[in-house]
Amino acid sequence: LEGRGLPGAEPDEAGAERWLKESAGQGFYRAMVGLAVLCARRERAEEALSWLRRAAEQRADPEVLFALGMNYLHGTLSAAKDADLAAEWLGGAAEMGHPAAQAQLGLLLLSGADGGGGEGASGAELWLRRAHEQGSFDAATALAGRYLRGGRVGELGGLVVGGLRRAGHVSSKWSWR
């Protein structure tokens, strides 16, 4: 029964790992993600990162690319912090429509990371706009901040600030012009 959650069955991580490896060997990215989680839980961080990278390379699920990008951004799972690699993986997830990746990529590009795309501040604005259009509060606040500091966000800045004001996140006594 190998830990299938049936009454009386004991969890069997070794058995689970064996089946996940067999499935991952056939190219199933979800099995690779499962192995990444299992290895991380067992404090085998480098192996977890390797499985997560292999799953992300298939570009089948934006959440996997986002997770890998965030690992590089924060230096977890034994990955050294690398803003450019983070931007590269977050960019892949962002292109697949992942709103949190779009917001994070926009913020990362504002901070000067490149990811090989050479997008800079104009790319940051594009990704923040896309994330905002999908309801990302982080993107909305970043756009509002750029608007308040005189960054080039045009009419969208006013719309974002207006939306934040209506939602109660920004005081209406502040001047926006």
PDB file of N, CA, C and O in Angstrom, residues 42-119:
ATOM      1  N   ARG A  42      13.487  16.022   3.201  1.00  0.00           N
ATOM      2  CA  ARG A  42      14.535  15.156   3.774  1.00  0.00           C
ATOM      3  C   ARG A  42      15.866  15.891   3.879  1.00  0.00           C
ATOM      4  O   ARG A  42      16.908  15.267   4.083  1.00  0.00           O
ATOM      5  N   GLU A  43      15.848  17.213   3.688  1.00  0.00           N
ATOM      6  CA  GLU A  43      17.035  18.069   3.790  1.00  0.00           C
ATOM      7  C   GLU A  43      18.117  17.706   2.787  1.00  0.00           C
ATOM      8  O   GLU A  43      19.310  17.784   3.073  1.00  0.00           O
ATOM      9  N   ARG A  44      17.706  17.326   1.596  1.00  0.00           N
ATOM     10  CA  ARG A  44      18.622  17.071   0.478  1.00  0.00           C
ATOM     11  C   ARG A  44      18.388  18.197  -0.536  1.00  0.00           C
ATOM     12  O   ARG A  44      17.827  18.001  -1.608  1.00  0.00           O
ATOM     13  N   ALA A  45      18.801  19.403  -0.132  1.00  0.00           N
ATOM     14  CA  ALA A  45      18.465  20.627  -0.860  1.00  0.00           C
ATOM     15  C   ALA A  45      19.004  20.644  -2.288  1.00  0.00           C
ATOM     16  O   ALA A  45      18.289  21.032  -3.214  1.00  0.00           O
ATOM     17  N   GLU A  46      20.256  20.239  -2.473  1.00  0.00           N
ATOM     18  CA  GLU A  46      20.822  20.285  -3.830  1.00  0.00           C
ATOM     19  C   GLU A  46      20.075  19.354  -4.774  1.00  0.00           C
ATOM     20  O   GLU A  46      19.818  19.698  -5.928  1.00  0.00           O
ATOM     21  N   GLU A  47      19.709  18.191  -4.295  1.00  0.00           N
ATOM     22  CA  GLU A  47      18.947  17.252  -5.112  1.00  0.00           C
ATOM     23  C   GLU A  47      17.541  17.797  -5.388  1.00  0.00           C
ATOM     24  O   GLU A  47      17.017  17.668  -6.497  1.00  0.00           O
ATOM     25  N   ALA A  48      16.956  18.440  -4.375  1.00  0.00           N
ATOM     26  CA  ALA A  48      15.637  19.054  -4.558  1.00  0.00           C
ATOM     27  C   ALA A  48      15.691  20.127  -5.641  1.00  0.00           C
ATOM     28  O   ALA A  48      14.828  20.183  -6.525  1.00  0.00           O
ATOM     29  N   LEU A  49      16.727  20.953  -5.600  1.00  0.00           N
ATOM     30  CA  LEU A  49      16.887  22.004  -6.603  1.00  0.00           C
ATOM     31  C   LEU A  49      17.073  21.407  -7.995  1.00  0.00           C
ATOM     32  O   LEU A  49      16.500  21.891  -8.971  1.00  0.00           O
ATOM     33  N   SER A  50      17.827  20.333  -8.075  1.00  0.00           N
ATOM     34  CA  SER A  50      18.051  19.678  -9.361  1.00  0.00           C
ATOM     35  C   SER A  50      16.742  19.157  -9.953  1.00  0.00           C
ATOM     36  O   SER A  50      16.473  19.339 -11.143  1.00  0.00           O
ATOM     37  N   TRP A  51      15.915  18.516  -9.121  1.00  0.00           N
ATOM     38  CA  TRP A  51      14.636  18.006  -9.620  1.00  0.00           C
ATOM     39  C   TRP A  51      13.701  19.149 -10.005  1.00  0.00           C
ATOM     40  O   TRP A  51      13.002  19.078 -11.023  1.00  0.00           O
ATOM     41  N   LEU A  52      13.703  20.215  -9.223  1.00  0.00           N
ATOM     42  CA  LEU A  52      12.853  21.361  -9.542  1.00  0.00           C
ATOM     43  C   LEU A  52      13.292  22.001 -10.863  1.00  0.00           C
ATOM     44  O   LEU A  52      12.466  22.353 -11.697  1.00  0.00           O
ATOM     45  N   ARG A  53      14.613  22.112 -11.064  1.00  0.00           N
ATOM     46  CA  ARG A  53      15.135  22.673 -12.314  1.00  0.00           C
ATOM     47  C   ARG A  53      14.743  21.804 -13.507  1.00  0.00           C
ATOM     48  O   ARG A  53      14.322  22.306 -14.548  1.00  0.00           O
ATOM     49  N   ARG A  54      14.863  20.484 -13.350  1.00  0.00           N
ATOM     50  CA  ARG A  54      14.482  19.572 -14.445  1.00  0.00           C
ATOM     51  C   ARG A  54      13.007  19.700 -14.783  1.00  0.00           C
ATOM     52  O   ARG A  54      12.620  19.680 -15.955  1.00  0.00           O
ATOM     53  N   ALA A  55      12.164  19.844 -13.756  1.00  0.00           N
ATOM     54  CA  ALA A  55      10.728  20.018 -13.999  1.00  0.00           C
ATOM     55  C   ALA A  55      10.461  21.349 -14.693  1.00  0.00           C
ATOM     56  O   ALA A  55       9.670  21.424 -15.637  1.00  0.00           O
ATOM     57  N   ALA A  56      11.139  22.403 -14.264  1.00  0.00           N
ATOM     58  CA  ALA A  56      10.933  23.730 -14.851  1.00  0.00           C
ATOM     59  C   ALA A  56      11.397  23.776 -16.304  1.00  0.00           C
ATOM     60  O   ALA A  56      10.796  24.465 -17.132  1.00  0.00           O
ATOM     61  N   GLU A  57      12.451  23.037 -16.615  1.00  0.00           N
ATOM     62  CA  GLU A  57      12.979  23.032 -17.994  1.00  0.00           C
ATOM     63  C   GLU A  57      11.956  22.510 -18.998  1.00  0.00           C
ATOM     64  O   GLU A  57      12.037  22.812 -20.178  1.00  0.00           O
ATOM     65  N   GLN A  58      10.979  21.753 -18.530  1.00  0.00           N
ATOM     66  CA  GLN A  58       9.930  21.260 -19.432  1.00  0.00           C
ATOM     67  C   GLN A  58       8.927  22.357 -19.791  1.00  0.00           C
ATOM     68  O   GLN A  58       8.177  22.211 -20.754  1.00  0.00           O
ATOM     69  N   ARG A  59       8.902  23.423 -19.010  1.00  0.00           N
ATOM     70  CA  ARG A  59       8.010  24.562 -19.249  1.00  0.00           C
ATOM     71  C   ARG A  59       6.546  24.128 -19.419  1.00  0.00           C
ATOM     72  O   ARG A  59       5.831  24.628 -20.274  1.00  0.00           O
ATOM     73  N   ALA A  60       6.134  23.183 -18.567  1.00  0.00           N
ATOM     74  CA  ALA A  60       4.765  22.667 -18.630  1.00  0.00           C
ATOM     75  C   ALA A  60       3.827  23.378 -17.659  1.00  0.00           C
ATOM     76  O   ALA A  60       2.628  23.388 -17.879  1.00  0.00           O
ATOM     77  N   ASP A  61       4.372  23.972 -16.607  1.00  0.00           N
ATOM     78  CA  ASP A  61       3.544  24.550 -15.555  1.00  0.00           C
ATOM     79  C   ASP A  61       4.218  25.827 -15.051  1.00  0.00           C
ATOM     80  O   ASP A  61       5.329  25.777 -14.517  1.00  0.00           O
ATOM     81  N   PRO A  62       3.562  26.985 -15.202  1.00  0.00           N
ATOM     82  CA  PRO A  62       4.193  28.233 -14.772  1.00  0.00           C
ATOM     83  C   PRO A  62       4.502  28.272 -13.284  1.00  0.00           C
ATOM     84  O   PRO A  62       5.440  28.948 -12.863  1.00  0.00           O
ATOM     85  N   GLU A  63       3.742  27.531 -12.488  1.00  0.00           N
ATOM     86  CA  GLU A  63       3.987  27.520 -11.044  1.00  0.00           C
ATOM     87  C   GLU A  63       5.369  26.932 -10.724  1.00  0.00           C
ATOM     88  O   GLU A  63       6.037  27.375  -9.788  1.00  0.00           O
ATOM     89  N   VAL A  64       5.804  25.962 -11.520  1.00  0.00           N
ATOM     90  CA  VAL A  64       7.120  25.343 -11.304  1.00  0.00           C
ATOM     91  C   VAL A  64       8.219  26.343 -11.656  1.00  0.00           C
ATOM     92  O   VAL A  64       9.203  26.482 -10.921  1.00  0.00           O
ATOM     93  N   LEU A  65       8.067  27.064 -12.764  1.00  0.00           N
ATOM     94  CA  LEU A  65       9.044  28.082 -13.144  1.00  0.00           C
ATOM     95  C   LEU A  65       9.094  29.189 -12.093  1.00  0.00           C
ATOM     96  O   LEU A  65      10.174  29.678 -11.739  1.00  0.00           O
ATOM     97  N   PHE A  66       7.914  29.578 -11.599  1.00  0.00           N
ATOM     98  CA  PHE A  66       7.842  30.593 -10.554  1.00  0.00           C
ATOM     99  C   PHE A  66       8.584  30.124  -9.303  1.00  0.00           C
ATOM    100  O   PHE A  66       9.368  30.879  -8.715  1.00  0.00           O
ATOM    101  N   ALA A  67       8.350  28.882  -8.891  1.00  0.00           N
ATOM    102  CA  ALA A  67       9.008  28.345  -7.693  1.00  0.00           C
ATOM    103  C   ALA A  67      10.526  28.348  -7.859  1.00  0.00           C
ATOM    104  O   ALA A  67      11.258  28.732  -6.938  1.00  0.00           O
ATOM    105  N   LEU A  68      10.996  27.955  -9.032  1.00  0.00           N
ATOM    106  CA  LEU A  68      12.445  27.943  -9.260  1.00  0.00           C
ATOM    107  C   LEU A  68      12.997  29.367  -9.250  1.00  0.00           C
ATOM    108  O   LEU A  68      14.045  29.635  -8.645  1.00  0.00           O
ATOM    109  N   GLY A  69      12.290  30.288  -9.897  1.00  0.00           N
ATOM    110  CA  GLY A  69      12.723  31.682  -9.889  1.00  0.00           C
ATOM    111  C   GLY A  69      12.805  32.249  -8.484  1.00  0.00           C
ATOM    112  O   GLY A  69      13.764  32.953  -8.140  1.00  0.00           O
ATOM    113  N   MET A  70      11.821  31.937  -7.667  1.00  0.00           N
ATOM    114  CA  MET A  70      11.831  32.429  -6.290  1.00  0.00           C
ATOM    115  C   MET A  70      12.961  31.792  -5.482  1.00  0.00           C
ATOM    116  O   MET A  70      13.530  32.431  -4.595  1.00  0.00           O
ATOM    117  N   ASN A  71      13.286  30.534  -5.794  1.00  0.00           N
ATOM    118  CA  ASN A  71      14.429  29.901  -5.129  1.00  0.00           C
ATOM    119  C   ASN A  71      15.715  30.638  -5.453  1.00  0.00           C
ATOM    120  O   ASN A  71      16.554  30.856  -4.581  1.00  0.00           O
ATOM    121  N   TYR A  72      15.900  31.022  -6.707  1.00  0.00           N
ATOM    122  CA  TYR A  72      17.098  31.779  -7.074  1.00  0.00           C
ATOM    123  C   TYR A  72      17.060  33.192  -6.493  1.00  0.00           C
ATOM    124  O   TYR A  72      18.091  33.740  -6.116  1.00  0.00           O
ATOM    125  N   LEU A  73      15.887  33.779  -6.412  1.00  0.00           N
ATOM    126  CA  LEU A  73      15.768  35.132  -5.871  1.00  0.00           C
ATOM    127  C   LEU A  73      16.172  35.171  -4.399  1.00  0.00           C
ATOM    128  O   LEU A  73      16.863  36.084  -3.957  1.00  0.00           O
ATOM    129  N   HIS A  74      15.738  34.172  -3.635  1.00  0.00           N
ATOM    130  CA  HIS A  74      15.977  34.168  -2.192  1.00  0.00           C
ATOM    131  C   HIS A  74      17.144  33.291  -1.755  1.00  0.00           C
ATOM    132  O   HIS A  74      17.481  33.278  -0.573  1.00  0.00           O
ATOM    133  N   GLY A  75      17.727  32.532  -2.676  1.00  0.00           N
ATOM    134  CA  GLY A  75      18.866  31.699  -2.327  1.00  0.00           C
ATOM    135  C   GLY A  75      18.507  30.496  -1.480  1.00  0.00           C
ATOM    136  O   GLY A  75      19.280  30.073  -0.629  1.00  0.00           O
ATOM    137  N   THR A  76      17.344  29.923  -1.715  1.00  0.00           N
ATOM    138  CA  THR A  76      16.919  28.740  -0.955  1.00  0.00           C
ATOM    139  C   THR A  76      17.257  27.476  -1.745  1.00  0.00           C
ATOM    140  O   THR A  76      17.706  27.551  -2.884  1.00  0.00           O
ATOM    141  N   LEU A  77      17.034  26.336  -1.138  1.00  0.00           N
ATOM    142  CA  LEU A  77      17.353  25.025  -1.739  1.00  0.00           C
ATOM    143  C   LEU A  77      18.778  24.985  -2.274  1.00  0.00           C
ATOM    144  O   LEU A  77      19.032  24.493  -3.363  1.00  0.00           O
ATOM    145  N   SER A  78      19.676  25.540  -1.536  1.00  0.00           N
ATOM    146  CA  SER A  78      21.105  25.575  -1.848  1.00  0.00           C
ATOM    147  C   SER A  78      21.441  26.377  -3.101  1.00  0.00           C
ATOM    148  O   SER A  78      22.570  26.378  -3.547  1.00  0.00           O
ATOM    149  N   ALA A  79      20.458  27.058  -3.670  1.00  0.00           N
ATOM    150  CA  ALA A  79      20.735  27.919  -4.817  1.00  0.00           C
ATOM    151  C   ALA A  79      21.315  29.229  -4.293  1.00  0.00           C
ATOM    152  O   ALA A  79      20.759  29.840  -3.395  1.00  0.00           O
ATOM    153  N   ALA A  80      22.435  29.628  -4.848  1.00  0.00           N
ATOM    154  CA  ALA A  80      22.983  30.927  -4.479  1.00  0.00           C
ATOM    155  C   ALA A  80      22.043  31.995  -5.027  1.00  0.00           C
ATOM    156  O   ALA A  80      21.426  31.811  -6.071  1.00  0.00           O
ATOM    157  N   LYS A  81      21.916  33.095  -4.303  1.00  0.00           N
ATOM    158  CA  LYS A  81      21.077  34.183  -4.802  1.00  0.00           C
ATOM    159  C   LYS A  81      21.618  34.638  -6.147  1.00  0.00           C
ATOM    160  O   LYS A  81      22.814  34.902  -6.288  1.00  0.00           O
ATOM    161  N   ASP A  82      20.745  34.707  -7.119  1.00  0.00           N
ATOM    162  CA  ASP A  82      21.144  35.121  -8.459  1.00  0.00           C
ATOM    163  C   ASP A  82      19.947  35.819  -9.107  1.00  0.00           C
ATOM    164  O   ASP A  82      19.029  35.162  -9.606  1.00  0.00           O
ATOM    165  N   ALA A  83      19.967  37.145  -9.073  1.00  0.00           N
ATOM    166  CA  ALA A  83      18.832  37.920  -9.567  1.00  0.00           C
ATOM    167  C   ALA A  83      18.609  37.700 -11.059  1.00  0.00           C
ATOM    168  O   ALA A  83      17.461  37.679 -11.518  1.00  0.00           O
ATOM    169  N   ASP A  84      19.674  37.533 -11.830  1.00  0.00           N
ATOM    170  CA  ASP A  84      19.504  37.337 -13.268  1.00  0.00           C
ATOM    171  C   ASP A  84      18.867  35.980 -13.577  1.00  0.00           C
ATOM    172  O   ASP A  84      17.992  35.883 -14.438  1.00  0.00           O
ATOM    173  N   LEU A  85      19.302  34.924 -12.885  1.00  0.00           N
ATOM    174  CA  LEU A  85      18.660  33.622 -13.070  1.00  0.00           C
ATOM    175  C   LEU A  85      17.219  33.657 -12.566  1.00  0.00           C
ATOM    176  O   LEU A  85      16.326  33.069 -13.191  1.00  0.00           O
ATOM    177  N   ALA A  86      16.991  34.357 -11.465  1.00  0.00           N
ATOM    178  CA  ALA A  86      15.623  34.500 -10.957  1.00  0.00           C
ATOM    179  C   ALA A  86      14.756  35.180 -12.013  1.00  0.00           C
ATOM    180  O   ALA A  86      13.645  34.724 -12.299  1.00  0.00           O
ATOM    181  N   ALA A  87      15.272  36.249 -12.621  1.00  0.00           N
ATOM    182  CA  ALA A  87      14.510  36.977 -13.647  1.00  0.00           C
ATOM    183  C   ALA A  87      14.241  36.088 -14.853  1.00  0.00           C
ATOM    184  O   ALA A  87      13.161  36.149 -15.453  1.00  0.00           O
ATOM    185  N   GLU A  88      15.197  35.245 -15.197  1.00  0.00           N
ATOM    186  CA  GLU A  88      15.019  34.343 -16.343  1.00  0.00           C
ATOM    187  C   GLU A  88      13.864  33.369 -16.100  1.00  0.00           C
ATOM    188  O   GLU A  88      12.982  33.202 -16.951  1.00  0.00           O
ATOM    189  N   TRP A  89      13.837  32.720 -14.929  1.00  0.00           N
ATOM    190  CA  TRP A  89      12.793  31.744 -14.637  1.00  0.00           C
ATOM    191  C   TRP A  89      11.458  32.419 -14.356  1.00  0.00           C
ATOM    192  O   TRP A  89      10.406  31.937 -14.779  1.00  0.00           O
ATOM    193  N   LEU A  90      11.497  33.548 -13.649  1.00  0.00           N
ATOM    194  CA  LEU A  90      10.261  34.295 -13.425  1.00  0.00           C
ATOM    195  C   LEU A  90       9.699  34.795 -14.749  1.00  0.00           C
ATOM    196  O   LEU A  90       8.487  34.820 -14.949  1.00  0.00           O
ATOM    197  N   GLY A  91      10.592  35.176 -15.672  1.00  0.00           N
ATOM    198  CA  GLY A  91      10.154  35.622 -16.990  1.00  0.00           C
ATOM    199  C   GLY A  91       9.427  34.530 -17.748  1.00  0.00           C
ATOM    200  O   GLY A  91       8.427  34.788 -18.416  1.00  0.00           O
ATOM    201  N   GLY A  92       9.910  33.307 -17.640  1.00  0.00           N
ATOM    202  CA  GLY A  92       9.228  32.190 -18.291  1.00  0.00           C
ATOM    203  C   GLY A  92       7.826  32.004 -17.741  1.00  0.00           C
ATOM    204  O   GLY A  92       6.861  31.809 -18.488  1.00  0.00           O
ATOM    205  N   ALA A  93       7.703  32.084 -16.409  1.00  0.00           N
ATOM    206  CA  ALA A  93       6.381  31.946 -15.783  1.00  0.00           C
ATOM    207  C   ALA A  93       5.497  33.141 -16.135  1.00  0.00           C
ATOM    208  O   ALA A  93       4.302  32.985 -16.393  1.00  0.00           O
ATOM    209  N   ALA A  94       6.093  34.328 -16.175  1.00  0.00           N
ATOM    210  CA  ALA A  94       5.338  35.541 -16.508  1.00  0.00           C
ATOM    211  C   ALA A  94       4.784  35.458 -17.926  1.00  0.00           C
ATOM    212  O   ALA A  94       3.629  35.818 -18.176  1.00  0.00           O
ATOM    213  N   GLU A  95       5.590  34.963 -18.845  1.00  0.00           N
ATOM    214  CA  GLU A  95       5.142  34.817 -20.232  1.00  0.00           C
ATOM    215  C   GLU A  95       3.993  33.824 -20.357  1.00  0.00           C
ATOM    216  O   GLU A  95       3.186  33.911 -21.273  1.00  0.00           O
ATOM    217  N   MET A  96       3.914  32.897 -19.403  1.00  0.00           N
ATOM    218  CA  MET A  96       2.831  31.915 -19.395  1.00  0.00           C
ATOM    219  C   MET A  96       1.597  32.452 -18.670  1.00  0.00           C
ATOM    220  O   MET A  96       0.631  31.732 -18.487  1.00  0.00           O
ATOM    221  N   GLY A  97       1.646  33.722 -18.233  1.00  0.00           N
ATOM    222  CA  GLY A  97       0.483  34.359 -17.621  1.00  0.00           C
ATOM    223  C   GLY A  97       0.382  34.257 -16.112  1.00  0.00           C
ATOM    224  O   GLY A  97      -0.665  34.535 -15.539  1.00  0.00           O
ATOM    225  N   HIS A  98       1.438  33.892 -15.424  1.00  0.00           N
ATOM    226  CA  HIS A  98       1.434  33.741 -13.973  1.00  0.00           C
ATOM    227  C   HIS A  98       1.512  35.133 -13.326  1.00  0.00           C
ATOM    228  O   HIS A  98       2.542  35.792 -13.399  1.00  0.00           O
ATOM    229  N   PRO A  99       0.419  35.610 -12.684  1.00  0.00           N
ATOM    230  CA  PRO A  99       0.405  36.987 -12.184  1.00  0.00           C
ATOM    231  C   PRO A  99       1.444  37.287 -11.105  1.00  0.00           C
ATOM    232  O   PRO A  99       2.033  38.364 -11.106  1.00  0.00           O
ATOM    233  N   ALA A 100       1.680  36.357 -10.199  1.00  0.00           N
ATOM    234  CA  ALA A 100       2.685  36.613  -9.159  1.00  0.00           C
ATOM    235  C   ALA A 100       4.076  36.702  -9.778  1.00  0.00           C
ATOM    236  O   ALA A 100       4.902  37.515  -9.357  1.00  0.00           O
ATOM    237  N   ALA A 101       4.341  35.889 -10.801  1.00  0.00           N
ATOM    238  CA  ALA A 101       5.632  35.955 -11.494  1.00  0.00           C
ATOM    239  C   ALA A 101       5.763  37.273 -12.250  1.00  0.00           C
ATOM    240  O   ALA A 101       6.838  37.877 -12.278  1.00  0.00           O
ATOM    241  N   GLN A 102       4.677  37.720 -12.851  1.00  0.00           N
ATOM    242  CA  GLN A 102       4.702  38.998 -13.569  1.00  0.00           C
ATOM    243  C   GLN A 102       5.028  40.134 -12.608  1.00  0.00           C
ATOM    244  O   GLN A 102       5.874  40.987 -12.906  1.00  0.00           O
ATOM    245  N   ALA A 103       4.378  40.140 -11.449  1.00  0.00           N
ATOM    246  CA  ALA A 103       4.628  41.183 -10.458  1.00  0.00           C
ATOM    247  C   ALA A 103       6.059  41.109  -9.946  1.00  0.00           C
ATOM    248  O   ALA A 103       6.759  42.122  -9.869  1.00  0.00           O
ATOM    249  N   GLN A 104       6.508  39.904  -9.610  1.00  0.00           N
ATOM    250  CA  GLN A 104       7.855  39.746  -9.066  1.00  0.00           C
ATOM    251  C   GLN A 104       8.906  40.121 -10.102  1.00  0.00           C
ATOM    252  O   GLN A 104       9.905  40.757  -9.781  1.00  0.00           O
ATOM    253  N   LEU A 105       8.676  39.744 -11.364  1.00  0.00           N
ATOM    254  CA  LEU A 105       9.611  40.096 -12.423  1.00  0.00           C
ATOM    255  C   LEU A 105       9.663  41.610 -12.597  1.00  0.00           C
ATOM    256  O   LEU A 105      10.750  42.182 -12.739  1.00  0.00           O
ATOM    257  N   GLY A 106       8.512  42.266 -12.566  1.00  0.00           N
ATOM    258  CA  GLY A 106       8.495  43.717 -12.664  1.00  0.00           C
ATOM    259  C   GLY A 106       9.290  44.366 -11.550  1.00  0.00           C
ATOM    260  O   GLY A 106      10.100  45.279 -11.790  1.00  0.00           O
ATOM    261  N   LEU A 107       9.099  43.892 -10.327  1.00  0.00           N
ATOM    262  CA  LEU A 107       9.847  44.436  -9.192  1.00  0.00           C
ATOM    263  C   LEU A 107      11.342  44.164  -9.329  1.00  0.00           C
ATOM    264  O   LEU A 107      12.169  45.024  -9.021  1.00  0.00           O
ATOM    265  N   LEU A 108      11.671  42.987  -9.813  1.00  0.00           N
ATOM    266  CA  LEU A 108      13.069  42.619  -9.989  1.00  0.00           C
ATOM    267  C   LEU A 108      13.733  43.481 -11.061  1.00  0.00           C
ATOM    268  O   LEU A 108      14.863  43.938 -10.887  1.00  0.00           O
ATOM    269  N   LEU A 109      13.031  43.716 -12.150  1.00  0.00           N
ATOM    270  CA  LEU A 109      13.571  44.570 -13.212  1.00  0.00           C
ATOM    271  C   LEU A 109      13.734  46.007 -12.730  1.00  0.00           C
ATOM    272  O   LEU A 109      14.688  46.694 -13.121  1.00  0.00           O
ATOM    273  N   LEU A 110      12.832  46.472 -11.881  1.00  0.00           N
ATOM    274  CA  LEU A 110      12.980  47.811 -11.302  1.00  0.00           C
ATOM    275  C   LEU A 110      14.246  47.917 -10.462  1.00  0.00           C
ATOM    276  O   LEU A 110      14.861  48.970 -10.393  1.00  0.00           O
ATOM    277  N   SER A 111      14.623  46.791  -9.842  1.00  0.00           N
ATOM    278  CA  SER A 111      15.811  46.800  -8.984  1.00  0.00           C
ATOM    279  C   SER A 111      17.102  46.673  -9.785  1.00  0.00           C
ATOM    280  O   SER A 111      18.187  46.711  -9.222  1.00  0.00           O
ATOM    281  N   GLY A 112      16.995  46.466 -11.103  1.00  0.00           N
ATOM    282  CA  GLY A 112      18.193  46.428 -11.938  1.00  0.00           C
ATOM    283  C   GLY A 112      18.572  45.063 -12.466  1.00  0.00           C
ATOM    284  O   GLY A 112      19.546  44.935 -13.199  1.00  0.00           O
ATOM    285  N   ALA A 113      17.834  44.009 -12.111  1.00  0.00           N
ATOM    286  CA  ALA A 113      18.133  42.675 -12.650  1.00  0.00           C
ATOM    287  C   ALA A 113      17.802  42.660 -14.134  1.00  0.00           C
ATOM    288  O   ALA A 113      16.990  43.443 -14.614  1.00  0.00           O
ATOM    289  N   ASP A 114      18.445  41.750 -14.850  1.00  0.00           N
ATOM    290  CA  ASP A 114      18.266  41.723 -16.304  1.00  0.00           C
ATOM    291  C   ASP A 114      17.634  40.428 -16.788  1.00  0.00           C
ATOM    292  O   ASP A 114      16.658  40.443 -17.513  1.00  0.00           O
ATOM    293  N   GLY A 115      18.186  39.316 -16.431  1.00  0.00           N
ATOM    294  CA  GLY A 115      17.667  38.041 -16.899  1.00  0.00           C
ATOM    295  C   GLY A 115      17.921  37.799 -18.371  1.00  0.00           C
ATOM    296  O   GLY A 115      17.318  36.948 -18.992  1.00  0.00           O
ATOM    297  N   GLY A 116      18.823  38.578 -18.945  1.00  0.00           N
ATOM    298  CA  GLY A 116      19.183  38.380 -20.346  1.00  0.00           C
ATOM    299  C   GLY A 116      18.268  39.086 -21.322  1.00  0.00           C
ATOM    300  O   GLY A 116      18.528  39.120 -22.506  1.00  0.00           O
ATOM    301  N   GLY A 117      17.189  39.703 -20.830  1.00  0.00           N
ATOM    302  CA  GLY A 117      16.225  40.332 -21.727  1.00  0.00           C
ATOM    303  C   GLY A 117      16.495  41.800 -22.000  1.00  0.00           C
ATOM    304  O   GLY A 117      15.948  42.366 -22.932  1.00  0.00           O
ATOM    305  N   GLY A 118      17.328  42.448 -21.192  1.00  0.00           N
ATOM    306  CA  GLY A 118      17.637  43.850 -21.374  1.00  0.00           C
ATOM    307  C   GLY A 118      16.410  44.737 -21.282  1.00  0.00           C
ATOM    308  O   GLY A 118      16.331  45.765 -21.934  1.00  0.00           O
ATOM    309  N   GLU A 119      15.433  44.350 -20.442  1.00  0.00           N
ATOM    310  CA  GLU A 119      14.157  45.057 -20.419  1.00  0.00           C
ATOM    311  C   GLU A 119      14.185  46.333 -19.589  1.00  0.00           C
ATOM    312  O   GLU A 119      13.535  47.306 -19.945  1.00  0.00           O
TER     313      GLU A 119
END
